[in-house]
Amino acid sequence: MARVLSRDPVDIENLLGLNPRIQTHATLCSSAVKKQDKKHWKRNTDKSISNCETLENNFDDIKHTTLSERGALREAMRCLKCADAPCQKSCPTNLDIKSFITSIANKNYYGAAKMILSDNPLGLTCGMVCPTSDLCVGGCNLYATEEGPINIGGLQQFATEVFKAMNIPQIRSPSLPPPAEIPEAYHAKIALFGAGPASISCASFLARLGYSDITIFEKQEYIGGLSMSEIPQFRLPYDVVNFEAELMKDLGVKVVCSKGLGIEGMTINTLKEDGYKAVFIGIGLPEPNKAGIFQGLRMDQGFYTSKDFLPLVAMASKPGMCACHSPLPLIQGTVIVLGAGDTAFDCATSALRCGARRVFVVFRKGFTNIRAVPEEMELAKEEKCEFLPFLSPRKVVVKGGRIVAMEFVRTEQAEAGHWIEDEDQIVRLKTDVVISAFGSVLGDPKVKEAMNPIQFNRWGLPEVDPETMQTSEPWVFAGGDIGGLANTTVESVNDGKQASWYMHRYIQSLYGATVSTTPELPLFYTPIDLVDISVEVAGLKFPNPFGLASGTPTTSSPMIRRAFEAGWGFALTKTFSLDKISH
């Protein structure tokens, strides 16, 4: 007779049945049943689905690097805080990465944001769009571990977003004299062209140095440059760019829109006549690099350049960018995006949000030659964009006033390394829209004429000293895309940072003042830094209340000196070892 065991109610028994237990036999379930069960529980996209996900009008954040507070604290605790941190050596703006990550781990989010914004006035933008896999993350000592490298971009974004929510203005360095007492040189008129990352960075540092008459001239009705007009809302929201521009304006920088080089007779020479002592040119590369086969094609026929398409998407999706309230470009059917850079993949993912059914990214070389960072490519892949390598455009087929197809020839790499086009291998692809993302140039003759007498190089860009950012005219500086050195937003920011110091040295030399040969750019300050946290002990006042108590770090004068250099306010010692003097 079988043993009779006590039983709980059925619902309790069902719950208990979920607990792990020793198996008495192997389980059996048909593959057909499992395939159906899987659909109820699967969280990621099913590989059998070939169509693009419906993303029309969906501009939600899609970055994998975005972190919650819990995620940021866990990630910050993983950081090794390397003594000779390779991540910092890989950052164009030389952020003290290990220090701001330490501040996050200690829940000092303001301290982390202060460190970031001290070296990079566009710290939040760069936290969102920096190609970190090619910069700081690429140098992380944890890269080869099971957990992988630290998500530095996500931590930078987290800290600066927390600060952004505090709604605290930026102020001048407390060490600067009042504006009325500042030397005459600091009242010199300074002009910057283009309100993009390079100019915002340059103007911010000049204002921190104490200059009071700084004006940015921007030809568009909005500020932010490429960050505003060409990086989509789902990667870089409008309020982020606006937040950083407002921090700059807190220091008294003026921005004049609808004005720039070549507009209403404004030139380098007219600025000199108006009394400007220094100029920074950060207008980017405004015109698209359009291949000959696209000449004469229009948007109503289905042809866009990235310089046409992305600003249209931005104006429709970024609330506050302009007052026009324009709709998204009407993109239907199949879209071909030409190019393999970050801009091409931004066009591809934006086209899906404008209604495209299928998107093909077509490029001349192979997958190993894609210029875009892996993060961009992976996002496009996840959204079911298709990639077609080894194709060079040859002809656009137009019927009834609309683009209907494109013809390509196959490309191959010769043994010598150069690429050749095989005219015998022709590929014809049906399409409704073509977006060309073949880069950009400085092509407006009016702008070039307005920059006279600056000398240009063989690429049609101003000759720029890579160290001082000076052009052939000593009082004119340039940076960002137009300088020919920067390929990313963070590099443009650093161009502006670099130029600000040498503009400062140049202006001071005009007034006979001497400047340290070692760069000394002021840090980022807010009213929080004015709070008095001093303490008084035994009749002695210590501005910094954090000190070292008696112990190992206070047993010799070199140790105490290093403590003071690290920022400690005082040191208390009971026993003090005498330094040995060698003869």
CSV table of N, CA and C in Angstrom, one decimal, residues 80-193:
chain,number,residue,atom,x,y,z
A,80,LEU,N,38.5,50.2,-11.2
A,80,LEU,CA,39.8,49.9,-10.4
A,80,LEU,C,40.4,51.2,-9.9
A,81,LYS,N,40.0,52.3,-10.4
A,81,LYS,CA,40.6,53.6,-10.0
A,81,LYS,C,42.1,53.6,-10.2
A,82,CYS,N,42.5,53.2,-11.4
A,82,CYS,CA,43.9,52.9,-11.8
A,82,CYS,C,44.8,54.2,-11.5
A,83,ALA,N,46.0,54.0,-10.9
A,83,ALA,CA,46.9,55.1,-10.6
A,83,ALA,C,47.2,55.9,-11.9
A,84,ASP,N,47.6,55.2,-12.9
A,84,ASP,CA,48.0,55.8,-14.2
A,84,ASP,C,46.9,55.5,-15.2
A,85,ALA,N,45.7,56.0,-15.0
A,85,ALA,CA,44.5,55.6,-15.7
A,85,ALA,C,44.6,55.8,-17.2
A,86,PRO,N,44.6,54.7,-18.0
A,86,PRO,CA,44.6,54.8,-19.4
A,86,PRO,C,43.4,55.4,-20.0
A,87,CYS,N,42.3,55.3,-19.3
A,87,CYS,CA,41.0,55.9,-19.8
A,87,CYS,C,41.2,57.4,-20.0
A,88,GLN,N,41.9,58.1,-19.0
A,88,GLN,CA,42.1,59.5,-19.0
A,88,GLN,C,43.0,59.9,-20.2
A,89,LYS,N,44.0,59.0,-20.4
A,89,LYS,CA,44.9,59.3,-21.5
A,89,LYS,C,44.2,59.2,-22.9
A,90,SER,N,43.1,58.5,-22.9
A,90,SER,CA,42.4,58.3,-24.2
A,90,SER,C,41.3,59.3,-24.4
A,91,CYS,N,41.1,60.2,-23.4
A,91,CYS,CA,40.0,61.2,-23.5
A,91,CYS,C,40.5,62.5,-24.1
A,92,PRO,N,40.0,62.9,-25.2
A,92,PRO,CA,40.4,64.2,-25.9
A,92,PRO,C,40.5,65.4,-24.9
A,93,THR,N,39.5,65.5,-24.0
A,93,THR,CA,39.4,66.6,-23.1
A,93,THR,C,40.1,66.4,-21.8
A,94,ASN,N,40.8,65.2,-21.7
A,94,ASN,CA,41.6,64.8,-20.5
A,94,ASN,C,40.8,64.8,-19.2
A,95,LEU,N,39.6,64.3,-19.3
A,95,LEU,CA,38.8,64.2,-18.0
A,95,LEU,C,39.5,63.4,-17.0
A,96,ASP,N,39.4,63.8,-15.7
A,96,ASP,CA,39.9,62.9,-14.6
A,96,ASP,C,38.8,61.9,-14.3
A,97,ILE,N,38.8,60.8,-15.1
A,97,ILE,CA,37.7,59.9,-15.1
A,97,ILE,C,37.7,59.1,-13.8
A,98,LYS,N,38.8,58.6,-13.3
A,98,LYS,CA,38.8,57.8,-12.1
A,98,LYS,C,38.3,58.6,-10.9
A,99,SER,N,38.6,59.9,-10.9
A,99,SER,CA,38.1,60.8,-9.8
A,99,SER,C,36.6,61.0,-9.8
A,100,PHE,N,36.0,61.2,-11.0
A,100,PHE,CA,34.6,61.4,-11.1
A,100,PHE,C,33.8,60.1,-10.8
A,101,ILE,N,34.4,59.0,-11.2
A,101,ILE,CA,33.8,57.7,-10.9
A,101,ILE,C,33.9,57.4,-9.4
A,102,THR,N,35.0,57.8,-8.8
A,102,THR,CA,35.1,57.7,-7.3
A,102,THR,C,34.0,58.5,-6.6
A,103,SER,N,33.8,59.7,-7.1
A,103,SER,CA,32.7,60.6,-6.5
A,103,SER,C,31.3,60.0,-6.7
A,104,ILE,N,31.1,59.3,-7.8
A,104,ILE,CA,29.8,58.6,-8.0
A,104,ILE,C,29.7,57.5,-7.0
A,105,ALA,N,30.7,56.7,-6.9
A,105,ALA,CA,30.7,55.6,-6.0
A,105,ALA,C,30.4,56.0,-4.5
A,106,ASN,N,30.8,57.3,-4.2
A,106,ASN,CA,30.6,57.8,-2.9
A,106,ASN,C,29.2,58.6,-2.8
A,107,LYS,N,28.5,58.5,-3.9
A,107,LYS,CA,27.2,59.3,-4.0
A,107,LYS,C,27.4,60.8,-4.0
A,108,ASN,N,28.6,61.2,-4.3
A,108,ASN,CA,28.8,62.7,-4.5
A,108,ASN,C,28.6,63.1,-5.9
A,109,TYR,N,27.3,63.1,-6.3
A,109,TYR,CA,27.0,63.3,-7.7
A,109,TYR,C,27.4,64.8,-8.2
A,110,TYR,N,27.2,65.7,-7.3
A,110,TYR,CA,27.6,67.1,-7.7
A,110,TYR,C,29.1,67.2,-7.9
A,111,GLY,N,29.9,66.6,-7.0
A,111,GLY,CA,31.3,66.6,-7.2
A,111,GLY,C,31.7,65.9,-8.5
A,112,ALA,N,31.1,64.8,-8.9
A,112,ALA,CA,31.4,64.2,-10.1
A,112,ALA,C,31.1,65.1,-11.3
A,113,ALA,N,29.9,65.7,-11.3
A,113,ALA,CA,29.5,66.6,-12.4
A,113,ALA,C,30.5,67.8,-12.4
A,114,LYS,N,30.9,68.3,-11.3
A,114,LYS,CA,31.8,69.5,-11.3
A,114,LYS,C,33.2,69.1,-12.0
A,115,MET,N,33.7,67.9,-11.7
A,115,MET,CA,34.9,67.5,-12.3
A,115,MET,C,34.7,67.3,-13.8
A,116,ILE,N,33.6,66.8,-14.2
A,116,ILE,CA,33.4,66.6,-15.7
A,116,ILE,C,33.3,67.9,-16.4
A,117,LEU,N,32.4,68.8,-15.9
A,117,LEU,CA,32.2,70.1,-16.5
A,117,LEU,C,33.4,71.1,-16.4
A,118,SER,N,34.3,70.8,-15.5
A,118,SER,CA,35.5,71.7,-15.4
A,118,SER,C,36.4,71.5,-16.6
A,119,ASP,N,36.4,70.2,-17.1
A,119,ASP,CA,37.3,70.0,-18.2
A,119,ASP,C,36.5,69.9,-19.5
A,120,ASN,N,35.2,69.7,-19.5
A,120,ASN,CA,34.4,69.5,-20.7
A,120,ASN,C,33.1,70.3,-20.5
A,121,PRO,N,32.9,71.5,-21.0
A,121,PRO,CA,31.7,72.2,-20.8
A,121,PRO,C,30.4,71.6,-21.4
A,122,LEU,N,30.7,70.6,-22.3
A,122,LEU,CA,29.6,69.8,-22.9
A,122,LEU,C,29.6,68.4,-22.4
A,123,GLY,N,29.8,68.3,-21.1
A,123,GLY,CA,30.0,66.9,-20.5
A,123,GLY,C,28.8,66.0,-20.7
A,124,LEU,N,27.6,66.6,-20.7
A,124,LEU,CA,26.4,65.7,-20.8
A,124,LEU,C,26.3,65.3,-22.3
A,125,THR,N,26.4,66.2,-23.2
A,125,THR,CA,26.4,65.8,-24.6
A,125,THR,C,27.4,64.7,-24.9
A,126,CYS,N,28.6,64.9,-24.4
A,126,CYS,CA,29.7,63.9,-24.7
A,126,CYS,C,29.4,62.6,-24.0
A,127,GLY,N,28.8,62.6,-22.8
A,127,GLY,CA,28.4,61.4,-22.2
A,127,GLY,C,27.4,60.6,-23.0
A,128,MET,N,26.6,61.3,-23.8
A,128,MET,CA,25.5,60.6,-24.6
A,128,MET,C,26.0,60.1,-25.9
A,129,VAL,N,26.9,60.9,-26.6
A,129,VAL,CA,27.2,60.6,-28.0
A,129,VAL,C,28.7,60.3,-28.3
A,130,CYS,N,29.5,60.4,-27.2
A,130,CYS,CA,30.9,60.1,-27.4
A,130,CYS,C,31.1,58.6,-28.0
A,131,PRO,N,32.0,58.4,-28.9
A,131,PRO,CA,32.4,57.1,-29.4
A,131,PRO,C,33.3,56.4,-28.3
A,132,THR,N,32.8,56.1,-27.1
A,132,THR,CA,33.7,55.7,-26.0
A,132,THR,C,34.5,54.5,-26.3
A,133,SER,N,33.9,53.6,-27.2
A,133,SER,CA,34.6,52.3,-27.5
A,133,SER,C,35.9,52.6,-28.2
A,134,ASP,N,36.0,53.7,-28.8
A,134,ASP,CA,37.3,54.1,-29.5
A,134,ASP,C,38.1,55.1,-28.7
A,135,LEU,N,37.6,55.5,-27.5
A,135,LEU,CA,38.3,56.5,-26.7
A,135,LEU,C,38.6,55.9,-25.3
A,136,CYS,N,37.9,56.4,-24.3
A,136,CYS,CA,38.2,56.0,-22.9
A,136,CYS,C,37.9,54.6,-22.6
A,137,VAL,N,36.8,54.1,-23.1
A,137,VAL,CA,36.4,52.7,-22.8
A,137,VAL,C,37.4,51.7,-23.5
A,138,GLY,N,37.9,52.1,-24.7
A,138,GLY,CA,38.9,51.3,-25.4
A,138,GLY,C,40.2,51.2,-24.7
A,139,GLY,N,40.5,52.1,-23.7
A,139,GLY,CA,41.7,52.0,-22.9
A,139,GLY,C,41.5,51.4,-21.6
A,140,CYS,N,40.3,51.0,-21.2
A,140,CYS,CA,40.0,50.5,-19.8
A,140,CYS,C,40.7,49.2,-19.6
A,141,ASN,N,41.4,49.1,-18.4
A,141,ASN,CA,42.1,47.9,-18.0
A,141,ASN,C,41.2,46.7,-17.8
A,142,LEU,N,39.9,46.9,-17.7
A,142,LEU,CA,39.0,45.8,-17.5
A,142,LEU,C,38.5,45.3,-18.8
A,143,TYR,N,39.0,45.7,-19.9
A,143,TYR,CA,38.5,45.4,-21.2
A,143,TYR,C,38.5,43.9,-21.4
A,144,ALA,N,39.5,43.2,-21.0
A,144,ALA,CA,39.6,41.7,-21.2
A,144,ALA,C,39.0,40.9,-20.2
A,145,THR,N,38.3,41.5,-19.2
A,145,THR,CA,37.7,40.7,-18.1
A,145,THR,C,36.4,40.2,-18.5
A,146,GLU,N,35.8,39.3,-17.7
A,146,GLU,CA,34.5,38.7,-18.1
A,146,GLU,C,33.4,39.7,-18.0
A,147,GLU,N,33.5,40.7,-17.1
A,147,GLU,CA,32.5,41.7,-17.0
A,147,GLU,C,32.6,42.8,-18.0
A,148,GLY,N,33.8,42.9,-18.6
A,148,GLY,CA,34.0,43.9,-19.6
A,148,GLY,C,34.4,45.3,-19.1
A,149,PRO,N,34.7,46.2,-19.9
A,149,PRO,CA,35.2,47.6,-19.5
A,149,PRO,C,34.1,48.3,-18.8
A,150,ILE,N,34.5,49.4,-18.1
A,150,ILE,CA,33.6,50.2,-17.4
A,150,ILE,C,32.8,51.1,-18.4
A,151,ASN,N,31.5,51.2,-18.1
A,151,ASN,CA,30.6,52.0,-19.0
A,151,ASN,C,30.8,53.5,-18.6
A,152,ILE,N,31.9,54.1,-19.1
A,152,ILE,CA,32.3,55.4,-18.7
A,152,ILE,C,31.3,56.5,-19.2
A,153,GLY,N,30.9,56.3,-20.5
A,153,GLY,CA,29.9,57.2,-21.0
A,153,GLY,C,28.6,57.3,-20.2
A,154,GLY,N,28.1,56.1,-19.8
A,154,GLY,CA,26.9,56.0,-19.0
A,154,GLY,C,27.1,56.7,-17.7
A,155,LEU,N,28.2,56.5,-17.0
A,155,LEU,CA,28.5,57.2,-15.7
A,155,LEU,C,28.6,58.7,-15.9
A,156,GLN,N,29.2,59.1,-17.0
A,156,GLN,CA,29.3,60.6,-17.2
A,156,GLN,C,27.9,61.2,-17.5
A,157,GLN,N,27.1,60.5,-18.2
A,157,GLN,CA,25.8,60.9,-18.5
A,157,GLN,C,25.0,61.0,-17.2
A,158,PHE,N,25.1,60.0,-16.4
A,158,PHE,CA,24.3,59.9,-15.2
A,158,PHE,C,24.6,61.1,-14.2
A,159,ALA,N,25.9,61.3,-14.0
A,159,ALA,CA,26.3,62.4,-13.1
A,159,ALA,C,25.9,63.8,-13.6
A,160,THR,N,26.0,64.0,-14.9
A,160,THR,CA,25.7,65.4,-15.4
A,160,THR,C,24.2,65.5,-15.5
A,161,GLU,N,23.4,64.4,-15.7
A,161,GLU,CA,22.0,64.5,-15.7
A,161,GLU,C,21.4,64.8,-14.3
A,162,VAL,N,22.1,64.3,-13.3
A,162,VAL,CA,21.7,64.6,-11.9
A,162,VAL,C,21.9,66.1,-11.6
A,163,PHE,N,23.1,66.6,-12.1
A,163,PHE,CA,23.3,68.0,-11.9
A,163,PHE,C,22.4,68.9,-12.7
A,164,LYS,N,22.0,68.4,-13.9
A,164,LYS,CA,21.1,69.2,-14.7
A,164,LYS,C,19.7,69.3,-14.0
A,165,ALA,N,19.3,68.3,-13.3
A,165,ALA,CA,18.0,68.3,-12.6
A,165,ALA,C,18.1,69.3,-11.4
A,166,MET,N,19.3,69.6,-10.9
A,166,MET,CA,19.4,70.5,-9.8
A,166,MET,C,19.1,71.9,-10.2
A,167,ASN,N,19.2,72.3,-11.5
A,167,ASN,CA,18.9,73.6,-12.0
A,167,ASN,C,19.7,74.7,-11.3
A,168,ILE,N,21.0,74.5,-11.3
A,168,ILE,CA,21.9,75.4,-10.6
A,168,ILE,C,22.7,76.2,-11.7
A,169,PRO,N,22.8,77.5,-11.7
A,169,PRO,CA,23.6,78.2,-12.7
A,169,PRO,C,25.1,78.1,-12.5
A,170,GLN,N,25.8,78.4,-13.5
A,170,GLN,CA,27.3,78.5,-13.4
A,170,GLN,C,27.7,79.9,-13.0
A,171,ILE,N,28.8,80.0,-12.3
A,171,ILE,CA,29.2,81.4,-11.9
A,171,ILE,C,30.7,81.5,-12.2
A,172,ARG,N,31.2,82.7,-12.2
A,172,ARG,CA,32.7,83.0,-12.4
A,172,ARG,C,33.4,82.4,-11.2
A,173,SER,N,34.7,82.1,-11.4
A,173,SER,CA,35.6,81.6,-10.4
A,173,SER,C,35.6,82.6,-9.2
A,174,PRO,N,35.4,82.2,-8.0
A,174,PRO,CA,35.5,83.1,-6.8
A,174,PRO,C,36.8,83.8,-6.7
A,175,SER,N,37.8,83.3,-7.3
A,175,SER,CA,39.2,83.9,-7.1
A,175,SER,C,39.3,85.1,-8.1
A,176,LEU,N,38.4,85.3,-9.0
A,176,LEU,CA,38.5,86.4,-9.9
A,176,LEU,C,38.1,87.7,-9.2
A,177,PRO,N,38.8,88.8,-9.6
A,177,PRO,CA,38.3,90.1,-9.0
A,177,PRO,C,37.0,90.5,-9.5
A,178,PRO,N,36.2,91.4,-8.9
A,178,PRO,CA,34.9,91.9,-9.4
A,178,PRO,C,35.1,92.5,-10.8
A,179,PRO,N,34.0,92.4,-11.6
A,179,PRO,CA,34.1,92.9,-13.0
A,179,PRO,C,34.6,94.3,-13.1
A,180,ALA,N,34.3,95.2,-12.1
A,180,ALA,CA,34.7,96.6,-12.2
A,180,ALA,C,36.2,96.7,-11.9
A,181,GLU,N,36.8,95.8,-11.3
A,181,GLU,CA,38.2,95.9,-10.9
A,181,GLU,C,39.1,95.1,-11.8
A,182,ILE,N,38.5,94.4,-12.8
A,182,ILE,CA,39.3,93.5,-13.6
A,182,ILE,C,40.1,94.3,-14.6
A,183,PRO,N,41.4,93.9,-15.0
A,183,PRO,CA,42.2,94.7,-15.9
A,183,PRO,C,41.5,94.9,-17.3
A,184,GLU,N,42.0,95.9,-18.0
A,184,GLU,CA,41.4,96.3,-19.2
A,184,GLU,C,41.4,95.2,-20.3
A,185,ALA,N,42.4,94.4,-20.3
A,185,ALA,CA,42.5,93.3,-21.3
A,185,ALA,C,41.3,92.4,-21.3
A,186,TYR,N,40.7,92.3,-20.1
A,186,TYR,CA,39.6,91.3,-20.0
A,186,TYR,C,38.3,91.9,-20.5
A,187,HIS,N,38.3,93.2,-20.9
A,187,HIS,CA,37.2,93.8,-21.6
A,187,HIS,C,37.3,93.8,-23.1
A,188,ALA,N,38.3,93.2,-23.6
A,188,ALA,CA,38.6,93.1,-25.1
A,188,ALA,C,37.4,92.4,-25.7
A,189,LYS,N,37.0,92.9,-26.9
A,189,LYS,CA,35.9,92.3,-27.7
A,189,LYS,C,36.4,91.0,-28.4
A,190,ILE,N,35.6,89.9,-28.2
A,190,ILE,CA,35.9,88.6,-28.8
A,190,ILE,C,34.7,88.1,-29.5
A,191,ALA,N,34.9,87.7,-30.8
A,191,ALA,CA,33.9,87.1,-31.6
A,191,ALA,C,34.1,85.7,-31.9
A,192,LEU,N,33.0,84.9,-31.9
A,192,LEU,CA,33.1,83.5,-32.3
A,192,LEU,C,32.0,83.2,-33.3
A,193,PHE,N,32.3,82.5,-34.3
A,193,PHE,CA,31.4,82.2,-35.4
A,193,PHE,C,30.9,80.7,-35.3
